[in-house]
């Protein structure tokens, strides 16, 4: 790919899944040369030379990627906040596309998502599981799995109330939050707690009085299965709490009623 190839970028926001509008100035300069049927070649599929056919359509004064764009979005697992750079190749019918997620790193998708050139693409579950940690103390055993849904998240079985809660090391490092001293934690009602976070050798944990307050306010006990979703929105960043499953017995901090 040569440096002089014309290009444009798009931040994927709003209703991008069914169509994507091209920048007006780009269309003004190159629109008459563009083929009505375009090929998109993404970084994730370069090894298999997978191409996506996308129709160029007009909507009023605007030109958009139309039919076929939704398949490209689905196959490349594009989400709101992702960043795409499009380079127009010399034949005016092909765009080389580089895709980045909100970590500012290039999206890495398994090559098994794509069949050999000319074949149909296949779908994979958006939830990506990684292996459990191999720590030994009770609070660390609470660490479950890490997954990707609309936002990256991890799942834990809560340790006893007087214990810290371990965050998967891979999650912290990949999300770029290893240097944080605290991180907001938000429940389903939108209430927030500023929770302390620390790095102790090979593990990351949240702890302290605010963590205790959070557990009490949300009536969370040992063994409760919870997920924490990292949300980035309008410059804000926080962990969104979801209760996946309650444990048997009473939440910690509650008393048994005596008849």
PDB file of C-alpha atoms in Angstrom:
ATOM      1  CA  UNK A   1       0.000   0.000   0.000  1.00  0.00           C
ATOM      2  CA  UNK A   2       1.555   3.263  -1.142  1.00  0.00           C
ATOM      3  CA  UNK A   3       1.540   6.413   0.912  1.00  0.00           C
ATOM      4  CA  UNK A   4       0.017   8.508  -1.872  1.00  0.00           C
ATOM      5  CA  UNK A   5      -3.197   6.511  -1.924  1.00  0.00           C
ATOM      6  CA  UNK A   6      -6.093   8.789  -0.918  1.00  0.00           C
ATOM      7  CA  UNK A   7      -7.701   7.937   2.393  1.00  0.00           C
ATOM      8  CA  UNK A   8     -10.277   8.953   4.962  1.00  0.00           C
ATOM      9  CA  UNK A   9     -11.179   7.812   8.467  1.00  0.00           C
ATOM     10  CA  UNK A  10     -14.441   7.272  10.320  1.00  0.00           C
ATOM     11  CA  UNK A  11     -15.228   6.910  14.015  1.00  0.00           C
ATOM     12  CA  UNK A  12     -18.112   4.458  14.210  1.00  0.00           C
ATOM     13  CA  UNK A  13     -20.914   6.164  16.096  1.00  0.00           C
ATOM     14  CA  UNK A  14     -24.673   6.347  15.775  1.00  0.00           C
ATOM     15  CA  UNK A  15     -26.458   4.064  13.317  1.00  0.00           C
ATOM     16  CA  UNK A  16     -23.367   2.835  11.463  1.00  0.00           C
ATOM     17  CA  UNK A  17     -24.300  -0.858  11.249  1.00  0.00           C
ATOM     18  CA  UNK A  18     -26.474  -0.702   8.110  1.00  0.00           C
ATOM     19  CA  UNK A  19     -24.763   2.090   6.143  1.00  0.00           C
ATOM     20  CA  UNK A  20     -21.736   4.384   6.422  1.00  0.00           C
ATOM     21  CA  UNK A  21     -21.552   7.863   4.944  1.00  0.00           C
ATOM     22  CA  UNK A  22     -18.393   8.836   3.085  1.00  0.00           C
ATOM     23  CA  UNK A  23     -16.877  12.276   3.833  1.00  0.00           C
ATOM     24  CA  UNK A  24     -18.343  14.891   1.422  1.00  0.00           C
ATOM     25  CA  UNK A  25     -14.930  16.274   0.409  1.00  0.00           C
ATOM     26  CA  UNK A  26     -13.628  12.785  -0.395  1.00  0.00           C
ATOM     27  CA  UNK A  27     -16.708  12.165  -2.566  1.00  0.00           C
ATOM     28  CA  UNK A  28     -16.311  15.557  -4.236  1.00  0.00           C
ATOM     29  CA  UNK A  29     -12.755  14.675  -5.296  1.00  0.00           C
ATOM     30  CA  UNK A  30     -13.062  10.959  -6.070  1.00  0.00           C
ATOM     31  CA  UNK A  31     -16.796  10.224  -6.270  1.00  0.00           C
ATOM     32  CA  UNK A  32     -17.073  10.133 -10.061  1.00  0.00           C
ATOM     33  CA  UNK A  33     -14.198   7.631 -10.264  1.00  0.00           C
ATOM     34  CA  UNK A  34     -15.542   5.201  -7.660  1.00  0.00           C
ATOM     35  CA  UNK A  35     -16.974   1.908  -8.848  1.00  0.00           C
ATOM     36  CA  UNK A  36     -20.662   1.344  -7.969  1.00  0.00           C
ATOM     37  CA  UNK A  37     -19.598  -1.966  -6.394  1.00  0.00           C
ATOM     38  CA  UNK A  38     -16.587  -1.722  -4.091  1.00  0.00           C
ATOM     39  CA  UNK A  39     -14.376  -4.323  -2.419  1.00  0.00           C
ATOM     40  CA  UNK A  40     -13.321  -3.840   1.207  1.00  0.00           C
ATOM     41  CA  UNK A  41     -10.220  -5.672   2.440  1.00  0.00           C
ATOM     42  CA  UNK A  42      -9.738  -5.511   6.226  1.00  0.00           C
ATOM     43  CA  UNK A  43      -6.580  -5.983   8.287  1.00  0.00           C
ATOM     44  CA  UNK A  44      -8.129  -8.897  10.177  1.00  0.00           C
ATOM     45  CA  UNK A  45      -8.724 -10.827   6.976  1.00  0.00           C
ATOM     46  CA  UNK A  46      -5.540  -9.991   5.077  1.00  0.00           C
ATOM     47  CA  UNK A  47      -4.043 -13.460   5.575  1.00  0.00           C
ATOM     48  CA  UNK A  48      -7.001 -15.155   3.897  1.00  0.00           C
ATOM     49  CA  UNK A  49      -7.447 -12.414   1.268  1.00  0.00           C
ATOM     50  CA  UNK A  50     -11.098 -12.183   2.218  1.00  0.00           C
ATOM     51  CA  UNK A  51     -12.951  -9.367   0.475  1.00  0.00           C
ATOM     52  CA  UNK A  52     -16.393  -7.911   1.087  1.00  0.00           C
ATOM     53  CA  UNK A  53     -18.512  -6.565  -1.767  1.00  0.00           C
ATOM     54  CA  UNK A  54     -20.241  -3.313  -0.818  1.00  0.00           C
ATOM     55  CA  UNK A  55     -22.586  -1.221  -2.952  1.00  0.00           C
ATOM     56  CA  UNK A  56     -22.063   2.516  -3.191  1.00  0.00           C
ATOM     57  CA  UNK A  57     -25.401   4.285  -2.928  1.00  0.00           C
ATOM     58  CA  UNK A  58     -26.705   7.846  -2.912  1.00  0.00           C
ATOM     59  CA  UNK A  59     -28.950   9.340  -0.257  1.00  0.00           C
ATOM     60  CA  UNK A  60     -29.750  12.925  -1.124  1.00  0.00           C
ATOM     61  CA  UNK A  61     -26.428  14.719  -1.458  1.00  0.00           C
ATOM     62  CA  UNK A  62     -24.524  12.000   0.371  1.00  0.00           C
ATOM     63  CA  UNK A  63     -22.731   8.846  -0.779  1.00  0.00           C
ATOM     64  CA  UNK A  64     -22.770   5.814   1.494  1.00  0.00           C
ATOM     65  CA  UNK A  65     -21.537   2.258   1.799  1.00  0.00           C
ATOM     66  CA  UNK A  66     -24.852   0.439   1.415  1.00  0.00           C
ATOM     67  CA  UNK A  67     -25.717  -3.182   0.628  1.00  0.00           C
ATOM     68  CA  UNK A  68     -22.995  -5.456   1.972  1.00  0.00           C
ATOM     69  CA  UNK A  69     -21.733  -3.006   4.583  1.00  0.00           C
ATOM     70  CA  UNK A  70     -23.784  -4.723   7.296  1.00  0.00           C
ATOM     71  CA  UNK A  71     -22.019  -8.014   6.518  1.00  0.00           C
ATOM     72  CA  UNK A  72     -18.629  -6.291   6.786  1.00  0.00           C
ATOM     73  CA  UNK A  73     -19.641  -4.854  10.176  1.00  0.00           C
ATOM     74  CA  UNK A  74     -20.791  -8.227  11.466  1.00  0.00           C
ATOM     75  CA  UNK A  75     -17.850 -10.255  10.156  1.00  0.00           C
ATOM     76  CA  UNK A  76     -15.299  -7.817  11.592  1.00  0.00           C
ATOM     77  CA  UNK A  77     -17.100  -7.489  14.922  1.00  0.00           C
ATOM     78  CA  UNK A  78     -17.334  -3.702  14.688  1.00  0.00           C
ATOM     79  CA  UNK A  79     -18.761  -1.819  17.653  1.00  0.00           C
ATOM     80  CA  UNK A  80     -19.578   1.768  18.568  1.00  0.00           C
ATOM     81  CA  UNK A  81     -16.378   3.689  19.215  1.00  0.00           C
ATOM     82  CA  UNK A  82     -14.268   1.635  16.819  1.00  0.00           C
ATOM     83  CA  UNK A  83     -12.083   3.571  14.382  1.00  0.00           C
ATOM     84  CA  UNK A  84     -11.669   2.716  10.690  1.00  0.00           C
ATOM     85  CA  UNK A  85      -9.200   4.064   8.110  1.00  0.00           C
ATOM     86  CA  UNK A  86     -10.022   3.549   4.422  1.00  0.00           C
ATOM     87  CA  UNK A  87      -7.343   3.709   1.703  1.00  0.00           C
ATOM     88  CA  UNK A  88      -8.572   3.893  -1.891  1.00  0.00           C
ATOM     89  CA  UNK A  89      -6.556   1.643  -4.180  1.00  0.00           C
ATOM     90  CA  UNK A  90      -5.455   2.574  -7.700  1.00  0.00           C
ATOM     91  CA  UNK A  91      -8.325   0.725  -9.395  1.00  0.00           C
ATOM     92  CA  UNK A  92     -10.919   2.928  -7.626  1.00  0.00           C
ATOM     93  CA  UNK A  93     -12.915  -0.198  -6.774  1.00  0.00           C
ATOM     94  CA  UNK A  94     -11.065  -1.411  -3.665  1.00  0.00           C
ATOM     95  CA  UNK A  95     -10.564   0.043  -0.199  1.00  0.00           C
ATOM     96  CA  UNK A  96      -7.894  -1.324   2.110  1.00  0.00           C
ATOM     97  CA  UNK A  97      -9.351  -0.916   5.613  1.00  0.00           C
ATOM     98  CA  UNK A  98      -7.540  -0.739   8.946  1.00  0.00           C
ATOM     99  CA  UNK A  99      -9.706  -1.289  12.007  1.00  0.00           C
ATOM    100  CA  UNK A 100      -8.971  -0.158  15.564  1.00  0.00           C
ATOM    101  CA  UNK A 101     -10.951  -0.511  18.768  1.00  0.00           C
ATOM    102  CA  UNK A 102     -11.281   2.033  21.590  1.00  0.00           C
ATOM    103  CA  UNK A 103      -7.959   0.937  23.134  1.00  0.00           C
ATOM    104  CA  UNK A 104      -6.388   2.608  20.057  1.00  0.00           C
ATOM    105  CA  UNK A 105      -4.897  -0.765  19.084  1.00  0.00           C
ATOM    106  CA  UNK A 106      -5.569  -2.586  15.841  1.00  0.00           C
ATOM    107  CA  UNK A 107      -8.436  -5.051  16.135  1.00  0.00           C
ATOM    108  CA  UNK A 108      -7.248  -8.636  16.319  1.00  0.00           C
ATOM    109  CA  UNK A 109      -9.737 -11.214  15.103  1.00  0.00           C
ATOM    110  CA  UNK A 110      -9.126 -14.924  14.818  1.00  0.00           C
ATOM    111  CA  UNK A 111      -8.320 -16.043  11.274  1.00  0.00           C
ATOM    112  CA  UNK A 112     -10.761 -18.922  11.830  1.00  0.00           C
ATOM    113  CA  UNK A 113     -13.570 -16.358  11.492  1.00  0.00           C
ATOM    114  CA  UNK A 114     -12.816 -16.206   7.771  1.00  0.00           C
ATOM    115  CA  UNK A 115     -12.953 -18.966   5.198  1.00  0.00           C
ATOM    116  CA  UNK A 116     -10.483 -19.129   2.263  1.00  0.00           C
ATOM    117  CA  UNK A 117     -10.766 -16.504  -0.467  1.00  0.00           C
ATOM    118  CA  UNK A 118     -14.056 -16.634  -2.278  1.00  0.00           C
ATOM    119  CA  UNK A 119     -15.758 -18.626   0.478  1.00  0.00           C
ATOM    120  CA  UNK A 120     -18.417 -17.479   2.877  1.00  0.00           C
ATOM    121  CA  UNK A 121     -17.457 -15.972   6.192  1.00  0.00           C
ATOM    122  CA  UNK A 122     -18.551 -17.659   9.393  1.00  0.00           C
ATOM    123  CA  UNK A 123     -19.796 -16.174  12.635  1.00  0.00           C
ATOM    124  CA  UNK A 124     -18.180 -16.610  16.011  1.00  0.00           C
ATOM    125  CA  UNK A 125     -19.622 -16.016  19.457  1.00  0.00           C
ATOM    126  CA  UNK A 126     -18.725 -12.495  20.613  1.00  0.00           C
ATOM    127  CA  UNK A 127     -17.898 -13.861  24.067  1.00  0.00           C
ATOM    128  CA  UNK A 128     -14.211 -14.684  24.203  1.00  0.00           C
ATOM    129  CA  UNK A 129     -13.142 -16.809  27.140  1.00  0.00           C
ATOM    130  CA  UNK A 130      -9.655 -16.815  28.599  1.00  0.00           C
ATOM    131  CA  UNK A 131      -8.136 -19.200  31.103  1.00  0.00           C
ATOM    132  CA  UNK A 132      -8.628 -18.759  34.818  1.00  0.00           C
ATOM    133  CA  UNK A 133      -5.907 -17.431  37.032  1.00  0.00           C
ATOM    134  CA  UNK A 134      -3.786 -19.876  38.996  1.00  0.00           C
ATOM    135  CA  UNK A 135      -3.670 -18.036  42.324  1.00  0.00           C
ATOM    136  CA  UNK A 136      -4.190 -19.908  45.580  1.00  0.00           C
ATOM    137  CA  UNK A 137      -5.721 -17.664  48.246  1.00  0.00           C
ATOM    138  CA  UNK A 138      -9.492 -17.492  48.617  1.00  0.00           C
ATOM    139  CA  UNK A 139      -9.891 -13.956  47.325  1.00  0.00           C
ATOM    140  CA  UNK A 140      -7.967 -14.776  44.189  1.00  0.00           C
ATOM    141  CA  UNK A 141      -9.895 -17.971  43.534  1.00  0.00           C
ATOM    142  CA  UNK A 142     -12.888 -15.720  43.051  1.00  0.00           C
ATOM    143  CA  UNK A 143     -11.566 -14.649  39.682  1.00  0.00           C
ATOM    144  CA  UNK A 144     -13.592 -16.300  36.957  1.00  0.00           C
ATOM    145  CA  UNK A 145     -13.441 -15.581  33.251  1.00  0.00           C
ATOM    146  CA  UNK A 146     -12.976 -12.582  31.036  1.00  0.00           C
ATOM    147  CA  UNK A 147     -15.316 -12.037  28.107  1.00  0.00           C
ATOM    148  CA  UNK A 148     -16.204  -9.551  25.393  1.00  0.00           C
ATOM    149  CA  UNK A 149     -19.806  -8.596  24.774  1.00  0.00           C
ATOM    150  CA  UNK A 150     -20.597  -5.053  23.645  1.00  0.00           C
ATOM    151  CA  UNK A 151     -17.913  -3.951  26.106  1.00  0.00           C
ATOM    152  CA  UNK A 152     -15.077  -6.006  27.605  1.00  0.00           C
ATOM    153  CA  UNK A 153     -15.959  -7.514  30.971  1.00  0.00           C
ATOM    154  CA  UNK A 154     -14.869 -10.052  33.556  1.00  0.00           C
ATOM    155  CA  UNK A 155     -16.843 -12.352  35.843  1.00  0.00           C
ATOM    156  CA  UNK A 156     -16.099 -13.162  39.488  1.00  0.00           C
ATOM    157  CA  UNK A 157     -17.534 -15.175  42.331  1.00  0.00           C
ATOM    158  CA  UNK A 158     -17.252 -12.753  45.237  1.00  0.00           C
ATOM    159  CA  UNK A 159     -14.846 -13.551  48.085  1.00  0.00           C
ATOM    160  CA  UNK A 160     -15.778 -13.017  51.766  1.00  0.00           C
ATOM    161  CA  UNK A 161     -16.647  -9.438  52.661  1.00  0.00           C
ATOM    162  CA  UNK A 162     -13.356  -8.763  54.431  1.00  0.00           C
ATOM    163  CA  UNK A 163     -11.334  -9.754  51.369  1.00  0.00           C
ATOM    164  CA  UNK A 164     -10.158  -7.741  48.387  1.00  0.00           C
ATOM    165  CA  UNK A 165     -11.492  -8.632  44.956  1.00  0.00           C
ATOM    166  CA  UNK A 166      -8.980  -9.660  42.320  1.00  0.00           C
ATOM    167  CA  UNK A 167      -9.315  -8.294  38.777  1.00  0.00           C
ATOM    168  CA  UNK A 168      -7.896 -10.522  36.004  1.00  0.00           C
ATOM    169  CA  UNK A 169      -4.405  -9.299  35.174  1.00  0.00           C
ATOM    170  CA  UNK A 170      -4.946  -9.773  31.439  1.00  0.00           C
ATOM    171  CA  UNK A 171      -8.059  -7.603  31.565  1.00  0.00           C
ATOM    172  CA  UNK A 172      -6.300  -4.770  33.410  1.00  0.00           C
ATOM    173  CA  UNK A 173      -3.298  -4.761  31.088  1.00  0.00           C
ATOM    174  CA  UNK A 174      -5.244  -5.057  27.833  1.00  0.00           C
ATOM    175  CA  UNK A 175      -7.649  -2.295  28.830  1.00  0.00           C
ATOM    176  CA  UNK A 176      -4.807   0.056  29.796  1.00  0.00           C
ATOM    177  CA  UNK A 177      -5.966   0.671  33.369  1.00  0.00           C
ATOM    178  CA  UNK A 178      -2.957  -0.822  35.182  1.00  0.00           C
ATOM    179  CA  UNK A 179      -1.743   2.592  36.355  1.00  0.00           C
ATOM    180  CA  UNK A 180      -5.024   3.675  37.931  1.00  0.00           C
ATOM    181  CA  UNK A 181      -5.257   4.240  41.701  1.00  0.00           C
ATOM    182  CA  UNK A 182      -9.045   4.140  41.718  1.00  0.00           C
ATOM    183  CA  UNK A 183     -11.880   3.449  39.304  1.00  0.00           C
ATOM    184  CA  UNK A 184     -15.594   4.340  39.450  1.00  0.00           C
ATOM    185  CA  UNK A 185     -17.961   1.419  40.006  1.00  0.00           C
ATOM    186  CA  UNK A 186     -21.602   1.910  38.960  1.00  0.00           C
ATOM    187  CA  UNK A 187     -24.647  -0.217  39.802  1.00  0.00           C
ATOM    188  CA  UNK A 188     -27.834  -0.726  37.780  1.00  0.00           C
ATOM    189  CA  UNK A 189     -29.453   2.356  39.356  1.00  0.00           C
ATOM    190  CA  UNK A 190     -26.603   4.598  38.200  1.00  0.00           C
ATOM    191  CA  UNK A 191     -25.128   5.185  41.662  1.00  0.00           C
ATOM    192  CA  UNK A 192     -21.333   5.333  41.756  1.00  0.00           C
ATOM    193  CA  UNK A 193     -18.564   4.505  44.179  1.00  0.00           C
ATOM    194  CA  UNK A 194     -14.920   5.529  43.704  1.00  0.00           C
ATOM    195  CA  UNK A 195     -13.125   2.254  44.409  1.00  0.00           C
ATOM    196  CA  UNK A 196      -9.421   2.015  45.200  1.00  0.00           C
ATOM    197  CA  UNK A 197      -7.340  -0.193  42.936  1.00  0.00           C
ATOM    198  CA  UNK A 198      -3.801  -1.439  43.520  1.00  0.00           C
ATOM    199  CA  UNK A 199      -1.130  -3.596  41.964  1.00  0.00           C
ATOM    200  CA  UNK A 200       0.438  -6.164  44.261  1.00  0.00           C
ATOM    201  CA  UNK A 201       3.144  -8.052  42.460  1.00  0.00           C
ATOM    202  CA  UNK A 202       1.405 -10.263  39.925  1.00  0.00           C
ATOM    203  CA  UNK A 203      -2.184  -9.303  40.704  1.00  0.00           C
ATOM    204  CA  UNK A 204      -4.548  -6.350  40.605  1.00  0.00           C
ATOM    205  CA  UNK A 205      -7.260  -5.822  43.197  1.00  0.00           C
ATOM    206  CA  UNK A 206      -9.985  -3.424  44.277  1.00  0.00           C
ATOM    207  CA  UNK A 207     -10.323  -2.899  48.015  1.00  0.00           C
ATOM    208  CA  UNK A 208     -10.997  -0.419  50.801  1.00  0.00           C
ATOM    209  CA  UNK A 209     -13.925   1.235  52.527  1.00  0.00           C
ATOM    210  CA  UNK A 210     -15.731   2.240  49.333  1.00  0.00           C
ATOM    211  CA  UNK A 211     -15.594  -1.360  48.137  1.00  0.00           C
ATOM    212  CA  UNK A 212     -17.137  -2.443  51.447  1.00  0.00           C
ATOM    213  CA  UNK A 213     -19.805   0.244  51.107  1.00  0.00           C
ATOM    214  CA  UNK A 214     -20.567  -0.931  47.581  1.00  0.00           C
ATOM    215  CA  UNK A 215     -21.039  -4.524  48.729  1.00  0.00           C
ATOM    216  CA  UNK A 216     -23.303  -3.524  51.595  1.00  0.00           C
ATOM    217  CA  UNK A 217     -25.399  -1.160  49.485  1.00  0.00           C
ATOM    218  CA  UNK A 218     -25.942  -3.832  46.848  1.00  0.00           C
ATOM    219  CA  UNK A 219     -26.393  -6.624  49.432  1.00  0.00           C
ATOM    220  CA  UNK A 220     -23.651  -8.785  47.965  1.00  0.00           C
ATOM    221  CA  UNK A 221     -22.406 -11.857  49.794  1.00  0.00           C
ATOM    222  CA  UNK A 222     -19.745 -14.505  49.413  1.00  0.00           C
ATOM    223  CA  UNK A 223     -20.188 -16.602  46.296  1.00  0.00           C
ATOM    224  CA  UNK A 224     -22.407 -14.135  44.427  1.00  0.00           C
ATOM    225  CA  UNK A 225     -21.576 -14.318  40.718  1.00  0.00           C
ATOM    226  CA  UNK A 226     -21.036 -10.829  39.319  1.00  0.00           C
ATOM    227  CA  UNK A 227     -19.773  -9.319  36.098  1.00  0.00           C
ATOM    228  CA  UNK A 228     -18.009  -5.989  35.705  1.00  0.00           C
ATOM    229  CA  UNK A 229     -18.157  -4.301  32.318  1.00  0.00           C
ATOM    230  CA  UNK A 230     -15.644  -1.606  31.374  1.00  0.00           C
ATOM    231  CA  UNK A 231     -17.600   1.265  29.819  1.00  0.00           C
ATOM    232  CA  UNK A 232     -15.971   4.170  27.997  1.00  0.00           C
ATOM    233  CA  UNK A 233     -18.352   6.954  27.057  1.00  0.00           C
ATOM    234  CA  UNK A 234     -17.756  10.608  26.207  1.00  0.00           C
ATOM    235  CA  UNK A 235     -14.377  10.639  27.935  1.00  0.00           C
ATOM    236  CA  UNK A 236     -15.804   8.880  30.996  1.00  0.00           C
ATOM    237  CA  UNK A 237     -14.589   5.445  32.090  1.00  0.00           C
ATOM    238  CA  UNK A 238     -16.104   3.179  34.739  1.00  0.00           C
ATOM    239  CA  UNK A 239     -16.926  -0.409  35.666  1.00  0.00           C
ATOM    240  CA  UNK A 240     -20.610  -1.264  35.255  1.00  0.00           C
ATOM    241  CA  UNK A 241     -21.744  -3.876  37.778  1.00  0.00           C
ATOM    242  CA  UNK A 242     -24.158  -6.688  36.863  1.00  0.00           C
ATOM    243  CA  UNK A 243     -25.424  -9.360  39.256  1.00  0.00           C
ATOM    244  CA  UNK A 244     -25.386 -12.624  37.315  1.00  0.00           C
ATOM    245  CA  UNK A 245     -26.420 -15.080  40.034  1.00  0.00           C
ATOM    246  CA  UNK A 246     -27.057 -15.006  43.777  1.00  0.00           C
ATOM    247  CA  UNK A 247     -25.439 -17.530  46.089  1.00  0.00           C
ATOM    248  CA  UNK A 248     -27.473 -19.647  48.464  1.00  0.00           C
ATOM    249  CA  UNK A 249     -28.060 -18.171  51.886  1.00  0.00           C
ATOM    250  CA  UNK A 250     -28.349 -14.571  53.078  1.00  0.00           C
ATOM    251  CA  UNK A 251     -26.350 -11.591  51.835  1.00  0.00           C
ATOM    252  CA  UNK A 252     -23.552 -10.619  54.178  1.00  0.00           C
ATOM    253  CA  UNK A 253     -24.433  -8.001  56.725  1.00  0.00           C
ATOM    254  CA  UNK A 254     -28.033  -9.222  57.145  1.00  0.00           C
ATOM    255  CA  UNK A 255     -29.403 -10.882  60.242  1.00  0.00           C
ATOM    256  CA  UNK A 256     -31.518 -13.983  60.461  1.00  0.00           C
ATOM    257  CA  UNK A 257     -35.079 -13.161  61.508  1.00  0.00           C
ATOM    258  CA  UNK A 258     -36.072 -14.877  64.760  1.00  0.00           C
ATOM    259  CA  UNK A 259     -39.741 -15.832  65.134  1.00  0.00           C
TER     260      UNK A 259
END
